[in-house]
Coordinates of C-alpha atoms and ligand atoms in Angstrom, one line a residue:
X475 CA -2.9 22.5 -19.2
X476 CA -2.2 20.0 -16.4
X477 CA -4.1 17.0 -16.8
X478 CA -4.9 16.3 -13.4
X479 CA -7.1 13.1 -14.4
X480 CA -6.1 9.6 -13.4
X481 CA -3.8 7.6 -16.3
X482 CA -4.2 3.7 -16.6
X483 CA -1.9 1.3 -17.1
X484 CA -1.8 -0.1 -20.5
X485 CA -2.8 -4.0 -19.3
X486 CA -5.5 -2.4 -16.7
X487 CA -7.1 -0.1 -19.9
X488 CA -7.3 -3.2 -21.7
X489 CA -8.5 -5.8 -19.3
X490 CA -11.2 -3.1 -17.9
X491 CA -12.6 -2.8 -21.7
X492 CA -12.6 -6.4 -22.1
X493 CA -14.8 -7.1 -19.0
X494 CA -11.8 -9.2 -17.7
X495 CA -10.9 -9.6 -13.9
X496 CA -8.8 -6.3 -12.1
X497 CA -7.4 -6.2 -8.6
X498 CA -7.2 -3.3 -7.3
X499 CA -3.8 -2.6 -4.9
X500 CA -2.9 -0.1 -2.6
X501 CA 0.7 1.5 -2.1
X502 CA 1.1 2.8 1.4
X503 CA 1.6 -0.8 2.5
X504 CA 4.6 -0.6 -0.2
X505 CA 6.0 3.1 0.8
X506 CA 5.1 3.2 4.4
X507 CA 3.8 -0.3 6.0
X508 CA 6.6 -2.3 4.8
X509 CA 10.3 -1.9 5.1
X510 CA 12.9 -1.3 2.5
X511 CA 14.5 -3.3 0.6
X512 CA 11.7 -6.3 0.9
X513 CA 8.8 -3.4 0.1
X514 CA 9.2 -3.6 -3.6
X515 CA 9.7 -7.1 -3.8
X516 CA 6.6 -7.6 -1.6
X517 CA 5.0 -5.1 -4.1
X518 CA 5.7 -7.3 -7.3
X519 CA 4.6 -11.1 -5.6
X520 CA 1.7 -9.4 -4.9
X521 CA 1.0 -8.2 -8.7
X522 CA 2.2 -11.5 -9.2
X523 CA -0.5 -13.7 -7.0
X524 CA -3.1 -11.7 -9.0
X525 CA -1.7 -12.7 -12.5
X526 CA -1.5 -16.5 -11.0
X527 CA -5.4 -16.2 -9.9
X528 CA -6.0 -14.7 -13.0
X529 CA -6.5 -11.3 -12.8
X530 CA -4.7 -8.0 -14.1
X531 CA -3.4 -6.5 -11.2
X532 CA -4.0 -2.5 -10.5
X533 CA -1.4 -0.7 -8.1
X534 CA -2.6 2.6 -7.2
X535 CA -0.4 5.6 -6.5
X536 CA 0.8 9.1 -7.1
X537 CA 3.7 10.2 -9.1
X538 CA 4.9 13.3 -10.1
X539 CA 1.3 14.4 -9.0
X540 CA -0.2 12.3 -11.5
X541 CA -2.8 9.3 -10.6
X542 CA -1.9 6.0 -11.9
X543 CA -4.5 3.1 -12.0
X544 CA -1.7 0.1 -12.9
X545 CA 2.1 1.5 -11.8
X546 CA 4.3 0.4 -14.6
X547 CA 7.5 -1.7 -12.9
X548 CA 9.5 1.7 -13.1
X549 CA 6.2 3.5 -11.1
X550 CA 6.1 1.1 -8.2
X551 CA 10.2 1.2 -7.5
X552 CA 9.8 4.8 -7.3
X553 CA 7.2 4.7 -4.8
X554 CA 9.1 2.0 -2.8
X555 CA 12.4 3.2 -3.1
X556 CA 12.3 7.2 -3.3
X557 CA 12.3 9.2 0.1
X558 CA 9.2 11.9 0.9
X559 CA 6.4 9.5 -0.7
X560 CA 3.7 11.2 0.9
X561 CA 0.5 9.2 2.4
X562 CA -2.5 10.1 0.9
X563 CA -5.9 10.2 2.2
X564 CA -8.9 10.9 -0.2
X565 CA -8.3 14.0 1.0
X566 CA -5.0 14.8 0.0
X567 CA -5.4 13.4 -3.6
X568 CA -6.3 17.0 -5.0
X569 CA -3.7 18.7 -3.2
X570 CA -0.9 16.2 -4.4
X571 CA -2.0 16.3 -7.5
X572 CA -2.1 20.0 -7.8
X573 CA 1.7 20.5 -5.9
X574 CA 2.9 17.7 -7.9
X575 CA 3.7 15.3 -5.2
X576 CA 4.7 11.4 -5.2
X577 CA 2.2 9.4 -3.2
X578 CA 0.9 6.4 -2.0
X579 CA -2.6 5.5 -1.8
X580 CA -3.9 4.3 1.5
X581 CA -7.0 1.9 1.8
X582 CA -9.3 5.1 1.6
X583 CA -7.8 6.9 -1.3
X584 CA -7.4 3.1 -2.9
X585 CA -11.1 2.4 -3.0
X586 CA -11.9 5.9 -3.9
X587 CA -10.2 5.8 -7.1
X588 CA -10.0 2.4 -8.0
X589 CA -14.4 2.8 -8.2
X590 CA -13.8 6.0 -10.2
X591 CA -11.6 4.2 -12.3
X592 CA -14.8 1.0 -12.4
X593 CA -13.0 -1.6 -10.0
X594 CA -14.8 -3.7 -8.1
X595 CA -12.4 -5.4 -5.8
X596 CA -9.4 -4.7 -3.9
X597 CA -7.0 -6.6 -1.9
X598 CA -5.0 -5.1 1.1
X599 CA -3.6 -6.5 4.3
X600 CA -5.1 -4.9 7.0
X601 CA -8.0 -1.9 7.4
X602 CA -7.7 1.0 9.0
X603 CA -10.0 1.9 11.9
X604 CA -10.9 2.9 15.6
X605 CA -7.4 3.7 17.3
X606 CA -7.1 2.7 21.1
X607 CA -8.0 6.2 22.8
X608 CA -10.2 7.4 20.5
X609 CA -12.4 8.6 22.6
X610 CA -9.9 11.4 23.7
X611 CA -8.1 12.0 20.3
X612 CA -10.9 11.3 18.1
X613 CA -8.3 9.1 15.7
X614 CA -10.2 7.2 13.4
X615 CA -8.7 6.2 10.2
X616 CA -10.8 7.6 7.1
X617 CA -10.4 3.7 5.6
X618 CA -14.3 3.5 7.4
X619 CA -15.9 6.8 6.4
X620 CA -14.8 6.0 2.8
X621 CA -16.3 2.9 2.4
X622 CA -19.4 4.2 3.8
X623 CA -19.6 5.4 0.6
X624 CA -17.7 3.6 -1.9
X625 CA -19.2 0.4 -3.5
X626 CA -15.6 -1.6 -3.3
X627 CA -15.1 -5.1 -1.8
X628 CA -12.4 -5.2 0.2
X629 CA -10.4 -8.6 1.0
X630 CA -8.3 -7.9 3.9
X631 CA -7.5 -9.6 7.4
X632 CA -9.6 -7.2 9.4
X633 CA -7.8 -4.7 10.8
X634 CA -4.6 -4.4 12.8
X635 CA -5.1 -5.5 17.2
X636 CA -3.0 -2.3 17.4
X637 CA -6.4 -0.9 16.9
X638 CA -9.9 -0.8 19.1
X639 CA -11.4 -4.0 16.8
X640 CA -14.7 -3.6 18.8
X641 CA -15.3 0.0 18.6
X642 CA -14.1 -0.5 15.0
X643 CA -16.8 -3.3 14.3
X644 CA -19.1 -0.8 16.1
X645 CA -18.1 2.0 13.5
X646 CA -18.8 -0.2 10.6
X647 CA -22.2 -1.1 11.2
X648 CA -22.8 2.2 11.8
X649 CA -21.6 3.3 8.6
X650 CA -23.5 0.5 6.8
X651 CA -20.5 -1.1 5.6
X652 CA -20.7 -4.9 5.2
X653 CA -18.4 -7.5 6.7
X654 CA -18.7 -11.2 5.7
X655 CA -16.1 -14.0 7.2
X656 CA -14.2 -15.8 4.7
X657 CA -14.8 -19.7 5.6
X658 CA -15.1 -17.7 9.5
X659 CA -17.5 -16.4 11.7
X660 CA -14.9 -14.7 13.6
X661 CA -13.1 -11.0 12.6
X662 CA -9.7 -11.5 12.2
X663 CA -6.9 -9.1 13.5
X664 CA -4.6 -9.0 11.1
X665 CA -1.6 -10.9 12.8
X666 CA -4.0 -13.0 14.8
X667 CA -5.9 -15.6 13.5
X668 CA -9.2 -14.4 15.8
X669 CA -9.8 -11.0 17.0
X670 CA -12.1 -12.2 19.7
X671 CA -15.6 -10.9 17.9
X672 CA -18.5 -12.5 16.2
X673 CA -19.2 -11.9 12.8
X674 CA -23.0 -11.8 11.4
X675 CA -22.4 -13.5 7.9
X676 CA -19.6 -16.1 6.3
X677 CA -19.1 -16.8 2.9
X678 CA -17.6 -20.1 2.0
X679 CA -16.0 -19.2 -1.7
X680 CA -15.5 -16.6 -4.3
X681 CA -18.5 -17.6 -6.6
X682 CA -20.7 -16.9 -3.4
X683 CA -18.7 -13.2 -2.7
X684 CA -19.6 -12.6 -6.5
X685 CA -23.1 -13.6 -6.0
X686 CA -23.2 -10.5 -2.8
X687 CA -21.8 -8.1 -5.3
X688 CA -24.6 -9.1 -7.9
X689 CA -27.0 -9.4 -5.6
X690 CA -26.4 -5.5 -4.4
X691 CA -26.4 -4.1 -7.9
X692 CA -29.8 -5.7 -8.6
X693 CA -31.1 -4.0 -5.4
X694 CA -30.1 -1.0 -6.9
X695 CA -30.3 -0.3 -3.3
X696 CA -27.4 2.7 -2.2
X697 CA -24.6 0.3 -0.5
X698 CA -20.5 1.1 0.5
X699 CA -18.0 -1.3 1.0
X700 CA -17.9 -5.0 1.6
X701 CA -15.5 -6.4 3.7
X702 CA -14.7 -9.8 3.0
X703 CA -12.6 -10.8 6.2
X704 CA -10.3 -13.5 5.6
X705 CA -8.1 -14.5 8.3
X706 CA -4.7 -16.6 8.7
X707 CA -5.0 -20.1 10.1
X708 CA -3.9 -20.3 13.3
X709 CA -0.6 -22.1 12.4
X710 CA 0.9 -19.4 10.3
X711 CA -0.4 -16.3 12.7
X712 CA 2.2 -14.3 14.9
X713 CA 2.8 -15.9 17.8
X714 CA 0.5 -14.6 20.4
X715 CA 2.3 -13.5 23.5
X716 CA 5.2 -12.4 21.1
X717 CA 2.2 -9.9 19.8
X718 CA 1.0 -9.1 23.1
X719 CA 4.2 -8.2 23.9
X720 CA 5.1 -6.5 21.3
X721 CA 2.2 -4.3 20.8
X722 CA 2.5 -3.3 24.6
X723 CA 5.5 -2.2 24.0
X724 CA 4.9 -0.3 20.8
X725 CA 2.1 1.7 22.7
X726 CA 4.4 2.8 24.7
X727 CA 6.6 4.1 22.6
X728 CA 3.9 5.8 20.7
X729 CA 3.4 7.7 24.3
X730 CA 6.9 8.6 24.8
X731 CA 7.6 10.1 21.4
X732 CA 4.4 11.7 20.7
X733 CA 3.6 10.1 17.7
X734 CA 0.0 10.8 16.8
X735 CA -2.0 10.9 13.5
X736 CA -1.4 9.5 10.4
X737 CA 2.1 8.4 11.8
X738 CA 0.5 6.4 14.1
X739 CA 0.2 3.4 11.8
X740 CA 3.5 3.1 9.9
X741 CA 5.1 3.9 13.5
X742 CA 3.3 0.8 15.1
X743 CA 4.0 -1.4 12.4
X744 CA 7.7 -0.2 11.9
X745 CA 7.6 -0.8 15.6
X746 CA 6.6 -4.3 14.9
X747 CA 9.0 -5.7 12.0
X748 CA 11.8 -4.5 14.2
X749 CA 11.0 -6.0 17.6
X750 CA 9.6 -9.2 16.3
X751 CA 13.1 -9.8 14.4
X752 CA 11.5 -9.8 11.0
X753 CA 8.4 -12.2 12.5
X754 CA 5.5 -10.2 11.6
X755 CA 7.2 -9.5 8.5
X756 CA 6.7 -12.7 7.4
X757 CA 2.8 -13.1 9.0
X758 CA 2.9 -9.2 6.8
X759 CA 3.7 -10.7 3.9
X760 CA 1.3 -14.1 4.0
X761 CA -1.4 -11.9 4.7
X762 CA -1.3 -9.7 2.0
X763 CA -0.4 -12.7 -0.5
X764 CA -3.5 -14.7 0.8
X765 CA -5.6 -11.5 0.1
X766 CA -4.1 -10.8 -3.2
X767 CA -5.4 -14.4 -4.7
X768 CA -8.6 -14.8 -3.0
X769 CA -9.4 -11.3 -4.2
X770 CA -8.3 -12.4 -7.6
X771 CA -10.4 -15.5 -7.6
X772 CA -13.1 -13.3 -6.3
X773 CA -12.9 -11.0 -9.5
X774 CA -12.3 -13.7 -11.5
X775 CA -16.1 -15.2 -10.4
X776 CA -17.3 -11.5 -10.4
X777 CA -16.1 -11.3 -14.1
X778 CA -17.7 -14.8 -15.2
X779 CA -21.5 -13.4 -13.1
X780 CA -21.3 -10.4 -14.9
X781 CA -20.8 -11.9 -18.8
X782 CA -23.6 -14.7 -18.4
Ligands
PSU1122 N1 -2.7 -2.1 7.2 C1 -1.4 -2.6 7.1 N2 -0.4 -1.9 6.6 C2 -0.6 -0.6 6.3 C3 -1.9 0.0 6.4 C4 -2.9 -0.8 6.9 O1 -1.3 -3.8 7.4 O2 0.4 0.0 5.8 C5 -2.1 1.3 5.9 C6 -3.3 1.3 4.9 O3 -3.0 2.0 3.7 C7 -4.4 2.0 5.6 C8 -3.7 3.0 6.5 O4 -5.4 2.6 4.8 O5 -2.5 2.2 6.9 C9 -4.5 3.5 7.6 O6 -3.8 4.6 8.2 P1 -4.6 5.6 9.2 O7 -4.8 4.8 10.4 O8 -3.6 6.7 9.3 O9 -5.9 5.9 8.5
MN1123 MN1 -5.6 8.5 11.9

């Protein structure tokens, strides 16, 4: 019979037993928001930030239509080097599994499994949200509908301005999903240091990130996500009126091709690598290493609250 349940990695089986710090990772930044060749290398200085901040790192993905918490080295360069890695929603985990399909996990399917498999915290780049024009095409990414429901904390540096950020924060509060400010009172968008909206709550470090998680499960009260928004400082963002440019241009080409759904977001960032010369590449790949250790550090403190 086909097992269709999710297989751990070896180091993530162990560390979870143990009571030891995990990161959960998602793979659609590896096989779709990032190009090739740098995608797998991104991929492994990510795993590798964790181990340096002290926690076992879990890449999520689909192969051969089995789940893995924890891709093995061999896993991960078949998601980021194979063509037809398929994206895959929550609701396109069953199906995968069932056709036996290679996918990669995006920030919904991420936190989905990664609670099912008991992890508490995940690091990404950027969420998915609103889309400009959603009010006509209904696109909003099922990143915010997920975490309505799934208990995860999230370290990521808010979502992409290619997005409606307002109608997005609008969305979340809706949903009940908490956002906190790392060290910041302002939401972050992704290659820009300040999104241009307030935020309710800060947090200054991981211990006190740990002490909201703790704090939840003693409330026993029903609670999603947490987003812990942690922005770039404004040295090391994307130059501004390259982005503006940039993402003007990339909505544009969005309208002439017809690109809708869930190409929308690989398209627009694809978009971006190549008209920034490899700029936001780089602002890419500092965002997503900055996530990967302060979600570490925060596991790390969420580890240490839980044993004492
Ligand atoms: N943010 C990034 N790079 C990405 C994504 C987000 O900086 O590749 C991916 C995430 O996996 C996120 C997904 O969950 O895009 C959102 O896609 P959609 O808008 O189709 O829901
Ligand atoms: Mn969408």
């Amino acid at each position: 019979m086909t097992n269709f349940h999710f297989r751990l990695g070896t180091e993530v089986d162990e560390a979870l037993r143990a009571g030891r710090p995990v990161v959960a990772l998602e793979s659609t930044i590896v096989s779709h928001g990032l190009p090739r060749p740098d995608n797998l290398h991104v991929a492994r200085r990510i795993e590798a930030t964790v181990r340096e901040a002290g926690a076992v790192p879990a890449t999520i993905g689909m192969v051969g239509g089995r789940l893995v918490v924890g891709l093995d080295d061999a896993e991960l360069t078949r998601l980021a080097t194979v063509d037809g890695v398929a994206k895959l929603s929550v609701r396109d985990l069953a199906v995968a599994a069932a056709t036996g399909a290679d996918g990669a996990t995006t920030v919904a399917a991420t936190s989905a499994v990664a609670t099912a498999a008991g992890i508490g915290v995940f690091a990404t780049g950027g969420l998915g949200g609103v889309h400009r024009e959603a009010a006509q095409t209904f696109d909003e990414s099922a990143d915010l509908v997920t975490l309505a429901r799934t208990p995860i904390a999230v370290v990521c540096a808010g979502v992409k301005s290619i997005l409606d950020v307002g109608a997005t924060l609008e969305r979340l509060e809706t949903l009940g999903v908490g956002v906190v400010g790392y060290r910041t009172r302002r939401f972050p968008g992704f290659y820009l240091t300040d999104a241009g909206f307030d935020l309710d709550w800060s947090v200054d470090s991981p211990e006190q990130v740990a002490a909201v998680l703790a704090a939840r499960r003693q409330h026993g009260v029903q609670s999603g996500g947490l987003i812990v928004a942690n922005p770039l400082p404004v040295d090391e963002q994307l130059d501004p009126a390259l982005h503006d440019r940039t993402l003007a241009e990339g909505l544009a080409l969005l309208e002439r091709d017809g690109v809708t759904g869930k190409a929308v977001t690989p398209y627009l960032l694809a978009h971006f690598h190549s008209a920034t010369e490899g700029a936001s590449l780089a602002v890419n790949v500092r965002i997503i290493l900055r996530n990967a250790d302060l979600a570490a550090r925060i596991a790390v403190a969420a580890a240490r609250t839980a044993s004492t």
